[in-house]
Every structure is written in C-alpha cells, then in structure tokens.
mmCIF file of C-alpha atoms in Angstrom:
data_model
loop_
_atom_site.group_PDB
_atom_site.id
_atom_site.type_symbol
_atom_site.label_atom_id
_atom_site.label_comp_id
_atom_site.label_asym_id
_atom_site.label_seq_id
_atom_site.Cartn_x
_atom_site.Cartn_y
_atom_site.Cartn_z
ATOM 1 C CA UNK A 29 -171.980 -14.542 -16.697
ATOM 2 C CA UNK A 30 -170.324 -11.997 -17.463
ATOM 3 C CA UNK A 31 -167.922 -9.917 -15.075
ATOM 4 C CA UNK A 32 -169.486 -6.676 -15.418
ATOM 5 C CA UNK A 33 -167.409 -4.503 -12.795
ATOM 6 C CA UNK A 34 -164.107 -6.318 -14.537
ATOM 7 C CA UNK A 35 -164.964 -5.462 -18.066
ATOM 8 C CA UNK A 36 -166.189 -1.814 -17.027
ATOM 9 C CA UNK A 37 -162.691 -1.495 -15.502
ATOM 10 C CA UNK A 38 -160.979 -3.458 -18.089
ATOM 11 C CA UNK A 39 -162.309 -0.866 -20.570
ATOM 12 C CA UNK A 40 -161.282 1.988 -18.198
ATOM 13 C CA UNK A 41 -157.659 1.257 -17.445
ATOM 14 C CA UNK A 42 -157.931 1.657 -21.922
ATOM 15 C CA UNK A 43 -158.989 4.920 -21.493
ATOM 16 C CA UNK A 44 -156.926 6.191 -18.978
ATOM 17 C CA UNK A 45 -153.953 4.784 -21.066
ATOM 18 C CA UNK A 46 -155.403 6.960 -24.241
ATOM 19 C CA UNK A 47 -155.405 9.550 -21.792
ATOM 20 C CA UNK A 48 -151.776 9.158 -20.959
ATOM 21 C CA UNK A 49 -150.057 8.532 -24.487
ATOM 22 C CA UNK A 50 -152.000 11.478 -25.408
ATOM 23 C CA UNK A 51 -151.112 13.780 -22.901
ATOM 24 C CA UNK A 52 -147.568 12.047 -23.495
ATOM 25 C CA UNK A 53 -147.895 13.384 -27.312
ATOM 26 C CA UNK A 54 -148.750 16.878 -26.338
ATOM 27 C CA UNK A 55 -145.838 16.769 -24.301
ATOM 28 C CA UNK A 56 -143.903 15.653 -27.191
ATOM 29 C CA UNK A 57 -145.199 18.626 -29.682
ATOM 30 C CA UNK A 58 -144.869 20.710 -26.286
ATOM 31 C CA UNK A 59 -141.349 19.709 -26.034
ATOM 32 C CA UNK A 60 -140.535 19.911 -29.915
ATOM 33 C CA UNK A 61 -141.989 23.250 -30.727
ATOM 34 C CA UNK A 62 -139.493 24.466 -28.077
ATOM 35 C CA UNK A 63 -136.527 23.112 -29.791
ATOM 36 C CA UNK A 64 -137.633 24.601 -33.686
ATOM 37 C CA UNK A 65 -134.944 27.697 -33.956
ATOM 38 C CA UNK A 66 -131.734 28.567 -33.114
ATOM 39 C CA UNK A 67 -131.371 32.122 -32.367
ATOM 40 C CA UNK A 68 -127.515 33.983 -32.523
ATOM 41 C CA UNK A 69 -126.009 37.699 -31.267
ATOM 42 C CA UNK A 70 -125.133 38.222 -35.424
ATOM 43 C CA UNK A 71 -124.459 42.181 -34.647
ATOM 44 C CA UNK A 72 -124.246 44.594 -32.109
ATOM 45 C CA UNK A 73 -124.635 48.163 -33.037
ATOM 46 C CA UNK A 74 -122.999 51.271 -29.619
ATOM 47 C CA UNK A 75 -121.500 53.581 -29.217
ATOM 48 C CA UNK A 76 -119.108 55.929 -26.598
ATOM 49 C CA UNK A 77 -120.987 56.225 -24.428
ATOM 50 C CA UNK A 78 -122.975 53.562 -23.851
ATOM 51 C CA UNK A 79 -120.469 51.564 -23.427
ATOM 52 C CA UNK A 80 -118.323 54.626 -20.921
ATOM 53 C CA UNK A 81 -121.477 53.915 -19.193
ATOM 54 C CA UNK A 82 -121.893 58.255 -18.935
ATOM 55 C CA UNK A 83 -124.606 58.367 -21.309
ATOM 56 C CA UNK A 84 -128.657 58.517 -20.898
ATOM 57 C CA UNK A 85 -129.661 56.855 -24.611
ATOM 58 C CA UNK A 86 -131.975 54.836 -23.431
ATOM 59 C CA UNK A 87 -134.436 52.781 -26.321
ATOM 60 C CA UNK A 88 -137.968 52.918 -25.705
ATOM 61 C CA UNK A 89 -139.208 52.241 -28.886
ATOM 62 C CA UNK A 90 -138.252 50.096 -31.924
ATOM 63 C CA UNK A 91 -140.294 49.506 -34.892
ATOM 64 C CA UNK A 92 -140.107 48.225 -38.747
ATOM 65 C CA UNK A 93 -140.986 49.734 -41.342
ATOM 66 C CA UNK A 94 -144.100 47.800 -43.186
ATOM 67 C CA UNK A 95 -141.753 46.207 -45.965
ATOM 68 C CA UNK A 96 -139.049 45.056 -43.198
ATOM 69 C CA UNK A 97 -136.577 47.903 -45.347
ATOM 70 C CA UNK A 98 -135.637 49.843 -42.673
ATOM 71 C CA UNK A 99 -135.812 49.883 -38.680
ATOM 72 C CA UNK A 100 -136.860 53.257 -36.200
ATOM 73 C CA UNK A 101 -135.686 53.733 -32.137
ATOM 74 C CA UNK A 102 -136.213 56.669 -31.002
ATOM 75 C CA UNK A 103 -135.775 56.817 -26.723
ATOM 76 C CA UNK A 104 -134.002 59.781 -24.174
ATOM 77 C CA UNK A 105 -131.681 60.906 -26.048
ATOM 78 C CA UNK A 106 -134.342 63.169 -28.085
ATOM 79 C CA UNK A 107 -133.415 60.963 -31.483
ATOM 80 C CA UNK A 108 -135.180 59.064 -33.899
ATOM 81 C CA UNK A 109 -132.757 56.873 -36.090
ATOM 82 C CA UNK A 110 -133.109 55.104 -39.076
ATOM 83 C CA UNK A 111 -130.882 51.648 -40.339
ATOM 84 C CA UNK A 112 -130.463 50.072 -43.711
ATOM 85 C CA UNK A 113 -131.396 46.566 -42.587
ATOM 86 C CA UNK A 114 -129.775 44.936 -45.235
ATOM 87 C CA UNK A 115 -126.724 47.106 -43.409
ATOM 88 C CA UNK A 116 -127.578 45.770 -39.832
ATOM 89 C CA UNK A 117 -126.693 41.882 -41.811
ATOM 90 C CA UNK A 118 -124.717 42.422 -44.919
ATOM 91 C CA UNK A 119 -121.917 41.511 -42.646
ATOM 92 C CA UNK A 120 -123.256 38.359 -42.173
ATOM 93 C CA UNK A 121 -123.916 37.555 -45.548
ATOM 94 C CA UNK A 122 -120.697 38.203 -46.485
ATOM 95 C CA UNK A 123 -118.365 36.646 -43.989
ATOM 96 C CA UNK A 124 -120.383 33.746 -41.564
ATOM 97 C CA UNK A 125 -117.538 33.326 -39.490
ATOM 98 C CA UNK A 126 -119.434 35.127 -36.754
ATOM 99 C CA UNK A 127 -122.413 32.627 -36.928
ATOM 100 C CA UNK A 128 -119.483 29.557 -36.405
ATOM 101 C CA UNK A 129 -117.303 31.333 -34.143
ATOM 102 C CA UNK A 130 -120.700 32.840 -32.319
ATOM 103 C CA UNK A 131 -118.727 37.230 -32.323
ATOM 104 C CA UNK A 132 -121.001 39.511 -33.438
ATOM 105 C CA UNK A 133 -119.930 42.621 -36.047
ATOM 106 C CA UNK A 134 -119.351 45.663 -33.482
ATOM 107 C CA UNK A 135 -120.651 48.836 -35.474
ATOM 108 C CA UNK A 136 -121.550 52.540 -33.896
ATOM 109 C CA UNK A 137 -123.692 54.442 -33.963
ATOM 110 C CA UNK A 138 -123.056 57.243 -36.319
ATOM 111 C CA UNK A 139 -121.684 54.538 -39.178
ATOM 112 C CA UNK A 140 -124.358 51.894 -38.775
ATOM 113 C CA UNK A 141 -127.867 54.519 -38.587
ATOM 114 C CA UNK A 142 -128.964 56.324 -42.974
ATOM 115 C CA UNK A 143 -129.682 59.330 -41.037
ATOM 116 C CA UNK A 144 -130.745 61.161 -38.071
ATOM 117 C CA UNK A 145 -133.721 63.692 -36.514
ATOM 118 C CA UNK A 146 -133.525 65.280 -33.612
ATOM 119 C CA UNK A 147 -137.126 65.352 -32.006
ATOM 120 C CA UNK A 148 -138.259 69.036 -29.419
ATOM 121 C CA UNK A 149 -138.567 65.659 -27.291
ATOM 122 C CA UNK A 150 -138.086 62.918 -25.069
ATOM 123 C CA UNK A 151 -139.729 59.858 -27.426
ATOM 124 C CA UNK A 152 -142.968 56.971 -25.925
ATOM 125 C CA UNK A 153 -143.756 55.891 -29.389
ATOM 126 C CA UNK A 154 -142.617 55.948 -33.033
ATOM 127 C CA UNK A 155 -144.421 54.478 -35.872
ATOM 128 C CA UNK A 156 -145.069 53.339 -39.197
ATOM 129 C CA UNK A 157 -147.770 55.483 -42.281
ATOM 130 C CA UNK A 158 -149.256 52.356 -42.900
ATOM 131 C CA UNK A 159 -149.436 52.897 -47.960
ATOM 132 C CA UNK A 160 -146.651 56.041 -47.407
ATOM 133 C CA UNK A 161 -143.856 53.855 -49.022
ATOM 134 C CA UNK A 162 -141.590 54.078 -45.515
ATOM 135 C CA UNK A 163 -141.133 57.820 -45.940
ATOM 136 C CA UNK A 164 -143.749 58.914 -43.131
ATOM 137 C CA UNK A 165 -143.214 57.627 -39.709
ATOM 138 C CA UNK A 166 -145.309 59.118 -36.628
ATOM 139 C CA UNK A 167 -144.440 59.948 -33.242
ATOM 140 C CA UNK A 168 -145.613 60.574 -29.459
ATOM 141 C CA UNK A 169 -143.091 62.673 -27.379
ATOM 142 C CA UNK A 170 -143.256 63.106 -23.231
ATOM 143 C CA UNK A 171 -144.314 66.507 -23.065
ATOM 144 C CA UNK A 172 -147.798 65.040 -25.333
ATOM 145 C CA UNK A 173 -147.360 66.762 -28.578
ATOM 146 C CA UNK A 174 -147.989 63.492 -31.716
ATOM 147 C CA UNK A 175 -146.125 64.820 -34.413
ATOM 148 C CA UNK A 176 -145.189 63.130 -38.562
ATOM 149 C CA UNK A 177 -142.103 63.131 -40.742
ATOM 150 C CA UNK A 178 -140.781 63.113 -44.376
ATOM 151 C CA UNK A 179 -138.579 61.050 -44.037
ATOM 152 C CA UNK A 180 -137.203 62.216 -47.783
ATOM 153 C CA UNK A 181 -137.274 65.974 -46.670
ATOM 154 C CA UNK A 182 -135.608 64.767 -42.818
ATOM 155 C CA UNK A 183 -138.309 66.897 -41.269
ATOM 156 C CA UNK A 184 -142.143 67.867 -39.492
ATOM 157 C CA UNK A 185 -144.649 68.224 -41.531
ATOM 158 C CA UNK A 186 -147.515 67.642 -39.334
ATOM 159 C CA UNK A 187 -147.677 68.095 -35.628
ATOM 160 C CA UNK A 188 -150.328 67.774 -32.815
ATOM 161 C CA UNK A 189 -150.997 69.000 -29.370
ATOM 162 C CA UNK A 190 -154.263 67.883 -27.611
ATOM 163 C CA UNK A 191 -153.024 65.934 -24.580
ATOM 164 C CA UNK A 192 -152.921 69.227 -22.366
ATOM 165 C CA UNK A 193 -148.806 68.676 -21.998
ATOM 166 C CA UNK A 194 -149.034 64.662 -20.876
ATOM 167 C CA UNK A 195 -146.877 62.354 -22.407
ATOM 168 C CA UNK A 196 -148.166 60.055 -25.664
ATOM 169 C CA UNK A 197 -146.804 56.490 -24.337
ATOM 170 C CA UNK A 198 -149.003 55.217 -28.367
ATOM 171 C CA UNK A 199 -149.554 56.075 -31.481
ATOM 172 C CA UNK A 200 -151.079 53.488 -33.921
ATOM 173 C CA UNK A 201 -152.454 54.088 -37.968
ATOM 174 C CA UNK A 202 -155.479 52.127 -38.970
ATOM 175 C CA UNK A 203 -154.550 49.563 -41.369
ATOM 176 C CA UNK A 204 -158.119 49.979 -43.310
ATOM 177 C CA UNK A 205 -157.647 54.370 -43.826
ATOM 178 C CA UNK A 206 -153.818 55.159 -43.060
ATOM 179 C CA UNK A 207 -154.176 58.558 -42.690
ATOM 180 C CA UNK A 208 -156.249 58.490 -39.474
ATOM 181 C CA UNK A 209 -154.598 57.774 -36.497
ATOM 182 C CA UNK A 210 -154.160 57.446 -33.176
ATOM 183 C CA UNK A 211 -152.555 58.510 -29.603
ATOM 184 C CA UNK A 212 -152.480 57.306 -25.934
ATOM 185 C CA UNK A 213 -151.217 59.264 -23.449
ATOM 186 C CA UNK A 214 -150.763 60.358 -19.418
ATOM 187 C CA UNK A 215 -154.657 62.344 -19.510
ATOM 188 C CA UNK A 216 -156.555 59.045 -19.406
ATOM 189 C CA UNK A 217 -157.907 59.326 -23.388
ATOM 190 C CA UNK A 218 -157.112 57.680 -26.847
ATOM 191 C CA UNK A 219 -157.888 60.540 -29.183
ATOM 192 C CA UNK A 220 -158.367 59.471 -33.586
ATOM 193 C CA UNK A 221 -157.473 62.380 -35.409
ATOM 194 C CA UNK A 222 -156.856 63.236 -39.201
ATOM 195 C CA UNK A 223 -154.215 65.790 -40.239
ATOM 196 C CA UNK A 224 -156.455 66.314 -43.548
ATOM 197 C CA UNK A 225 -157.754 68.464 -40.320
ATOM 198 C CA UNK A 226 -156.947 72.118 -39.566
ATOM 199 C CA UNK A 227 -157.131 72.947 -36.330
ATOM 200 C CA UNK A 228 -153.444 71.188 -35.929
ATOM 201 C CA UNK A 229 -155.147 67.603 -36.840
ATOM 202 C CA UNK A 230 -159.037 67.726 -35.683
ATOM 203 C CA UNK A 231 -159.942 65.054 -33.221
ATOM 204 C CA UNK A 232 -162.707 63.411 -35.080
ATOM 205 C CA UNK A 233 -163.584 60.516 -31.209
ATOM 206 C CA UNK A 234 -161.851 60.599 -27.712
ATOM 207 C CA UNK A 235 -162.860 58.158 -25.193
ATOM 208 C CA UNK A 236 -161.617 58.228 -21.782
ATOM 209 C CA UNK A 237 -161.408 54.846 -20.754
ATOM 210 C CA UNK A 238 -161.387 54.478 -17.156
ATOM 211 C CA UNK A 239 -163.162 56.986 -15.412
ATOM 212 C CA UNK A 240 -160.142 57.472 -13.020
ATOM 213 C CA UNK A 241 -158.953 59.175 -15.785
ATOM 214 C CA UNK A 242 -156.177 56.096 -16.057
ATOM 215 C CA UNK A 243 -153.038 56.720 -18.943
ATOM 216 C CA UNK A 244 -153.794 54.562 -21.224
ATOM 217 C CA UNK A 245 -150.357 53.062 -22.320
ATOM 218 C CA UNK A 246 -150.554 51.961 -25.792
ATOM 219 C CA UNK A 247 -152.872 51.633 -28.755
ATOM 220 C CA UNK A 248 -153.522 49.407 -31.627
ATOM 221 C CA UNK A 249 -155.918 49.066 -34.344
ATOM 222 C CA UNK A 250 -156.684 45.527 -34.945
ATOM 223 C CA UNK A 251 -154.326 45.316 -39.245
ATOM 224 C CA UNK A 252 -156.156 42.503 -40.060
ATOM 225 C CA UNK A 253 -159.600 43.060 -39.881
ATOM 226 C CA UNK A 254 -162.831 44.892 -38.914
ATOM 227 C CA UNK A 255 -162.218 49.399 -37.405
ATOM 228 C CA UNK A 256 -161.233 48.115 -34.389
ATOM 229 C CA UNK A 257 -159.236 49.518 -32.077
ATOM 230 C CA UNK A 258 -157.857 48.289 -28.455
ATOM 231 C CA UNK A 259 -156.644 50.320 -25.587
ATOM 232 C CA UNK A 260 -154.203 49.262 -22.698
ATOM 233 C CA UNK A 261 -154.432 50.987 -19.482
ATOM 234 C CA UNK A 262 -153.069 51.801 -15.541
ATOM 235 C CA UNK A 263 -156.617 49.771 -14.541
ATOM 236 C CA UNK A 264 -155.163 46.874 -15.884
ATOM 237 C CA UNK A 265 -157.795 46.176 -18.590
ATOM 238 C CA UNK A 266 -157.497 46.029 -22.464
ATOM 239 C CA UNK A 267 -160.241 47.837 -24.347
ATOM 240 C CA UNK A 268 -162.215 47.651 -27.694
ATOM 241 C CA UNK A 269 -163.630 49.733 -29.613
ATOM 242 C CA UNK A 270 -165.516 50.383 -32.879
ATOM 243 C CA UNK A 271 -163.829 53.123 -34.591
ATOM 244 C CA UNK A 272 -167.722 54.277 -36.903
ATOM 245 C CA UNK A 273 -169.520 54.056 -32.641
ATOM 246 C CA UNK A 274 -167.239 54.680 -29.425
ATOM 247 C CA UNK A 275 -169.478 55.256 -27.233
ATOM 248 C CA UNK A 276 -169.161 52.614 -25.357
ATOM 249 C CA UNK A 277 -166.756 49.128 -25.694
ATOM 250 C CA UNK A 278 -167.365 46.199 -27.690
ATOM 251 C CA UNK A 279 -165.707 44.642 -24.611
ATOM 252 C CA UNK A 280 -162.524 44.640 -22.142
ATOM 253 C CA UNK A 281 -160.229 42.152 -21.113
ATOM 254 C CA UNK A 282 -159.641 41.739 -17.330
ATOM 255 C CA UNK A 283 -156.913 39.461 -16.224
ATOM 256 C CA UNK A 284 -154.222 41.438 -15.440
ATOM 257 C CA UNK A 285 -153.683 42.378 -12.594
ATOM 258 C CA UNK A 286 -151.582 45.506 -13.148
ATOM 259 C CA UNK A 287 -151.029 48.231 -15.640
ATOM 260 C CA UNK A 288 -151.012 46.929 -19.031
ATOM 261 C CA UNK A 289 -148.235 48.786 -21.236
ATOM 262 C CA UNK A 290 -148.366 47.093 -24.519
ATOM 263 C CA UNK A 291 -150.607 45.279 -27.424
ATOM 264 C CA UNK A 292 -150.527 43.308 -30.624
ATOM 265 C CA UNK A 293 -152.521 41.694 -32.533
ATOM 266 C CA UNK A 294 -151.204 38.023 -33.475
ATOM 267 C CA UNK A 295 -153.945 36.957 -35.987
ATOM 268 C CA UNK A 296 -157.870 38.321 -37.072
ATOM 269 C CA UNK A 297 -159.164 37.143 -33.110
ATOM 270 C CA UNK A 298 -155.703 36.617 -31.473
ATOM 271 C CA UNK A 299 -154.880 39.616 -29.321
ATOM 272 C CA UNK A 300 -151.232 39.562 -27.173
ATOM 273 C CA UNK A 301 -151.270 42.489 -23.832
ATOM 274 C CA UNK A 302 -148.345 42.670 -21.412
ATOM 275 C CA UNK A 303 -148.478 43.838 -17.913
ATOM 276 C CA UNK A 304 -145.989 44.694 -14.894
ATOM 277 C CA UNK A 305 -147.879 42.476 -12.808
ATOM 278 C CA UNK A 306 -144.596 40.261 -14.650
ATOM 279 C CA UNK A 307 -147.579 37.893 -17.978
ATOM 280 C CA UNK A 308 -148.309 37.588 -21.444
ATOM 281 C CA UNK A 309 -151.601 36.937 -22.077
ATOM 282 C CA UNK A 310 -153.595 36.261 -24.938
ATOM 283 C CA UNK A 311 -157.120 36.210 -25.747
ATOM 284 C CA UNK A 312 -159.210 35.184 -28.146
ATOM 285 C CA UNK A 313 -161.042 38.364 -28.894
ATOM 286 C CA UNK A 314 -164.292 36.843 -30.623
ATOM 287 C CA UNK A 315 -165.113 35.628 -27.070
ATOM 288 C CA UNK A 316 -163.465 37.516 -25.008
ATOM 289 C CA UNK A 317 -161.493 33.773 -23.810
ATOM 290 C CA UNK A 318 -157.746 33.979 -22.001
ATOM 291 C CA UNK A 319 -156.120 31.826 -23.674
ATOM 292 C CA UNK A 320 -152.333 31.659 -22.623
ATOM 293 C CA UNK A 321 -150.667 33.132 -19.797
ATOM 294 C CA UNK A 322 -146.511 33.347 -20.359
ATOM 295 C CA UNK A 323 -144.044 33.804 -17.475
ATOM 296 C CA UNK A 324 -140.417 33.858 -17.390
ATOM 297 C CA UNK A 325 -139.374 37.288 -17.744
ATOM 298 C CA UNK A 326 -139.230 40.477 -14.983
ATOM 299 C CA UNK A 327 -141.250 43.004 -15.007
ATOM 300 C CA UNK A 328 -142.251 44.643 -12.186
ATOM 301 C CA UNK A 329 -142.033 48.388 -13.665
ATOM 302 C CA UNK A 330 -140.483 49.407 -16.415
ATOM 303 C CA UNK A 331 -141.909 49.379 -20.274
ATOM 304 C CA UNK A 332 -139.320 46.318 -21.634
ATOM 305 C CA UNK A 333 -141.101 45.529 -25.031
ATOM 306 C CA UNK A 334 -143.600 43.890 -26.747
ATOM 307 C CA UNK A 335 -143.285 42.281 -30.390
ATOM 308 C CA UNK A 336 -145.149 39.296 -32.170
ATOM 309 C CA UNK A 337 -143.366 37.820 -35.141
ATOM 310 C CA UNK A 338 -147.430 37.409 -37.088
ATOM 311 C CA UNK A 339 -145.215 34.166 -39.893
ATOM 312 C CA UNK A 340 -144.174 32.254 -37.254
ATOM 313 C CA UNK A 341 -146.430 32.644 -34.316
ATOM 314 C CA UNK A 342 -143.352 34.327 -32.057
ATOM 315 C CA UNK A 343 -143.772 36.295 -29.400
ATOM 316 C CA UNK A 344 -140.725 38.303 -27.867
ATOM 317 C CA UNK A 345 -140.333 40.595 -24.528
ATOM 318 C CA UNK A 346 -137.049 42.230 -22.793
ATOM 319 C CA UNK A 347 -137.225 42.477 -19.360
ATOM 320 C CA UNK A 348 -135.817 44.552 -15.479
ATOM 321 C CA UNK A 349 -132.806 41.600 -16.220
ATOM 322 C CA UNK A 350 -131.671 42.459 -18.724
ATOM 323 C CA UNK A 351 -132.569 39.364 -20.340
ATOM 324 C CA UNK A 352 -134.686 38.699 -23.455
ATOM 325 C CA UNK A 353 -137.600 36.487 -23.486
ATOM 326 C CA UNK A 354 -138.606 34.699 -26.279
ATOM 327 C CA UNK A 355 -141.593 32.537 -25.693
ATOM 328 C CA UNK A 356 -144.225 29.924 -29.113
ATOM 329 C CA UNK A 357 -147.277 31.540 -28.772
ATOM 330 C CA UNK A 358 -147.960 27.136 -27.878
ATOM 331 C CA UNK A 359 -146.000 27.005 -24.744
ATOM 332 C CA UNK A 360 -146.246 29.443 -21.705
ATOM 333 C CA UNK A 361 -142.374 28.916 -19.985
ATOM 334 C CA UNK A 362 -139.533 30.712 -22.658
ATOM 335 C CA UNK A 363 -138.573 29.070 -25.730
ATOM 336 C CA UNK A 364 -135.296 30.783 -25.857
ATOM 337 C CA UNK A 365 -133.131 33.508 -22.948
ATOM 338 C CA UNK A 366 -129.852 35.721 -24.561
ATOM 339 C CA UNK A 367 -128.325 36.921 -21.670
ATOM 340 C CA UNK A 368 -127.797 36.293 -18.061
ATOM 341 C CA UNK A 369 -129.929 37.283 -14.577
ATOM 342 C CA UNK A 370 -127.516 39.801 -12.202
ATOM 343 C CA UNK A 371 -127.063 38.023 -8.903
ATOM 344 C CA UNK A 372 -129.539 40.779 -6.840
ATOM 345 C CA UNK A 373 -132.602 41.663 -8.912
ATOM 346 C CA UNK A 374 -133.736 44.202 -5.907
ATOM 347 C CA UNK A 375 -130.782 46.950 -7.421
ATOM 348 C CA UNK A 376 -131.769 48.975 -10.320
ATOM 349 C CA UNK A 377 -128.045 50.352 -11.331
ATOM 350 C CA UNK A 378 -127.980 46.919 -13.788
ATOM 351 C CA UNK A 379 -129.853 48.098 -17.172
ATOM 352 C CA UNK A 380 -132.705 46.256 -18.739
ATOM 353 C CA UNK A 381 -134.139 45.627 -22.149
ATOM 354 C CA UNK A 382 -136.620 47.901 -23.187
ATOM 355 C CA UNK A 383 -137.478 46.987 -26.390
ATOM 356 C CA UNK A 384 -137.659 44.914 -28.902
ATOM 357 C CA UNK A 385 -138.961 44.370 -32.520
ATOM 358 C CA UNK A 386 -139.208 40.943 -35.035
ATOM 359 C CA UNK A 387 -138.535 41.928 -38.694
ATOM 360 C CA UNK A 388 -141.909 40.917 -40.000
ATOM 361 C CA UNK A 389 -140.365 38.132 -42.874
ATOM 362 C CA UNK A 390 -140.295 34.555 -44.485
ATOM 363 C CA UNK A 391 -141.481 31.719 -42.152
ATOM 364 C CA UNK A 392 -137.927 29.839 -41.562
ATOM 365 C CA UNK A 393 -135.646 32.451 -40.574
ATOM 366 C CA UNK A 394 -135.864 35.454 -38.655
ATOM 367 C CA UNK A 395 -134.461 39.245 -38.112
ATOM 368 C CA UNK A 396 -135.066 40.074 -33.888
ATOM 369 C CA UNK A 397 -134.110 43.756 -33.529
ATOM 370 C CA UNK A 398 -133.107 44.941 -28.968
ATOM 371 C CA UNK A 399 -132.381 47.874 -27.312
ATOM 372 C CA UNK A 400 -131.891 48.122 -23.693
ATOM 373 C CA UNK A 401 -131.633 50.723 -21.642
ATOM 374 C CA UNK A 402 -127.642 51.880 -22.557
ATOM 375 C CA UNK A 403 -128.412 52.649 -25.970
ATOM 376 C CA UNK A 404 -126.841 49.516 -27.237
ATOM 377 C CA UNK A 405 -128.884 47.858 -30.387
ATOM 378 C CA UNK A 406 -128.377 44.245 -30.320
ATOM 379 C CA UNK A 407 -129.564 42.050 -34.050
ATOM 380 C CA UNK A 408 -130.375 38.344 -33.417
ATOM 381 C CA UNK A 409 -131.048 35.894 -36.275
ATOM 382 C CA UNK A 410 -133.044 33.274 -36.079
ATOM 383 C CA UNK A 411 -133.136 29.942 -37.883
ATOM 384 C CA UNK A 412 -136.004 26.919 -38.392
ATOM 385 C CA UNK A 413 -133.442 23.665 -36.931
ATOM 386 C CA UNK A 414 -134.117 20.385 -39.288
ATOM 387 C CA UNK A 415 -136.171 17.979 -38.319
ATOM 388 C CA UNK A 416 -135.752 14.052 -39.159
#
C-alpha cells in the first residue's frame, strides 16, 4: 500500500526546499544589485563664506538642462548660478589622480560657474523649459512669483504673480506642450498658465487638492506620456490630474504620514514620492498600488531633495544628517551613503543636504550633484562595476 502521507510530506519538502532556493536566489540578486555601482567624490565647489560658515547660501534646488550640458542652482542667496557640466568634471578627465587618491578637485563658485543672475527673492524652484535649447529657465520664489529668464540675454522675459504673495514651492513644464507651465504654492493651489496669454500669463486651470488649503509642495508633469500632472501636498497625499479635465483627480495616492515634499516619474507608470516622514515611496500609477518603501535617510522637517536617474533606475535624496543616500529602485535599503552621521541629530547646528540632481546620461556611468545648507556643491561620479 502506498504511504500517501509520506509521499505528501516528501513533495511538501521539495516545495519548501525549492521555495528556500528561490528566496536565496532573490537575495543573491538583491545583494548583487547593491554592489553594482562604484561612486566617488570628484569635485567640490564652495566659497569663502561657506568655508567659514559666515554666509547663508542654502542650495534649495539643482537642475540639469534636458541635454545635460548645463546645471542651474538656486536657493537662499537670491542667485541663479549656471555651470557648464563639462567644466565640473574636466579636471578629473585631465587628471585621474583624484580618482586614485580619493582627493577631489576643489573649486570656487566664482570660478566654476559660467555666470549668475540675481533674483528678486529667495528661490524655491527652478526648471528648464523643454524644447528651448537650454535658453529659457523658469523659477518660483518665496514671494509667490513665477519668472522665466532668457539665459542668452541674462534677463527676465516673463513674470507672473498670481499666488497672493505665498511661497511657490515648485514649478514644472508640460512636455507635450512645453509652453504650458504649472506652479504649486503655500496658498493651497496648483495653477496652470500660458505665457503667450495676456494678463501676466492667463491661468488656464487651478485646483485646490485639499479642502483645508494645505500647501502644494511639488508639481510634476508626466514626461513620458499623456496629459497627466501630479501634485504633492502637505495633507500627506499625492493627487494626479488629467490636464483636459481637472475638476476631480484621476486618483489619489495615500500612504505617507507627513507632508509630501517631492514627486518624480521614474517611467510612464511609476511615481516616486518623498515626505518628511523619512520615507520615499514607489507607486504603480496604473492601479494606485504601493510597490516599495525606501528608508535609511533622516528627514523629519526639511526639504532635502529627490532625483531619479532613469537610465540606471537609481534614486537619490539628501538627509538632515548631512549625508547623501542612493537607492536602487529594486532595494528598499540604501545602495550607497556618503558622509558621516552627526553624533547628535537633535542638535540643529549641523548642516544638511538640501538638494540633489542626476545628470541623465548613459546606463554605465552617471554624474550626481548635491548641494547643502552651507552652499557647497559636490559632484560625484559613478561607474558600473565589472561583473564576472
């Protein structure tokens, strides 16, 4: 007589063993993913004020132009600085000693940047206007004003003051119609506008995502497809709207515990959001499903930046511990961390990383730029490690 019980347990054991092997294989793949990249600090750009600590030049925003040829920075100092991307790394290419010794090239802001433009107020957001050949740069400031600058003329060519003097946290441009812009503000609204219209850029649409007028902290158009614009609010939620019909959101992503500070599209259906709850979350926009949560950085009260490197699937953010964190989209823990955590995070005397930005180049090497509360820029180079 066949022992059915024994046969069942043998098959069950094979299934358990097979499950354990699959789990080990998955863990091996994840560990491999954690070791694929090699990062090093190649260039450090500062000023005499940032070195002595006597100046306030928190770099709140960094933006590469769509071609990756220029970097724009802005923040508390009311200056828009424009850097040539090649100049940030040319010293390393000419002399790879810094890579071998680990000693970065040190530059001064005055010598490193091509030019700067004085802004009328502290800057909360910068965004390059698509399809304008890196010529036009938009800004949102602490006085609630949106401006556009012609960088060849080095002067403003458009100004819009429709947020009632409340701080503009974020602006972005529509990729299907690059003239259209959107801005999010402390007044609790996201407004879409067109500089071609009169009246200082006619408001084409306005939404108030939260009934409590919670500040709108981030705005991001889907750069891949469709007329979709996403909004992150202080009410802890992400709202997505169809530009053609903005009476109600298409969907709402609810999972953060505090203010949503940044939104980025990783691909056409994947949204990355960050919050001062200390988490970054990845969402499937098609079915509004939370895919993964990333933890490790310290973020409970400040804007610390968020950037996604689309070719390599890497996510970067700053930290109130004055560190830089890089995550692989497949792994919830940090892939790489730069900087030492202060002994006492409850003290507010230490600096923090306030902005980050990837240069969107090829899949095998990358450039990451970070800015901090002391006005210091750091340029990191990353290369994929050779795997056997």
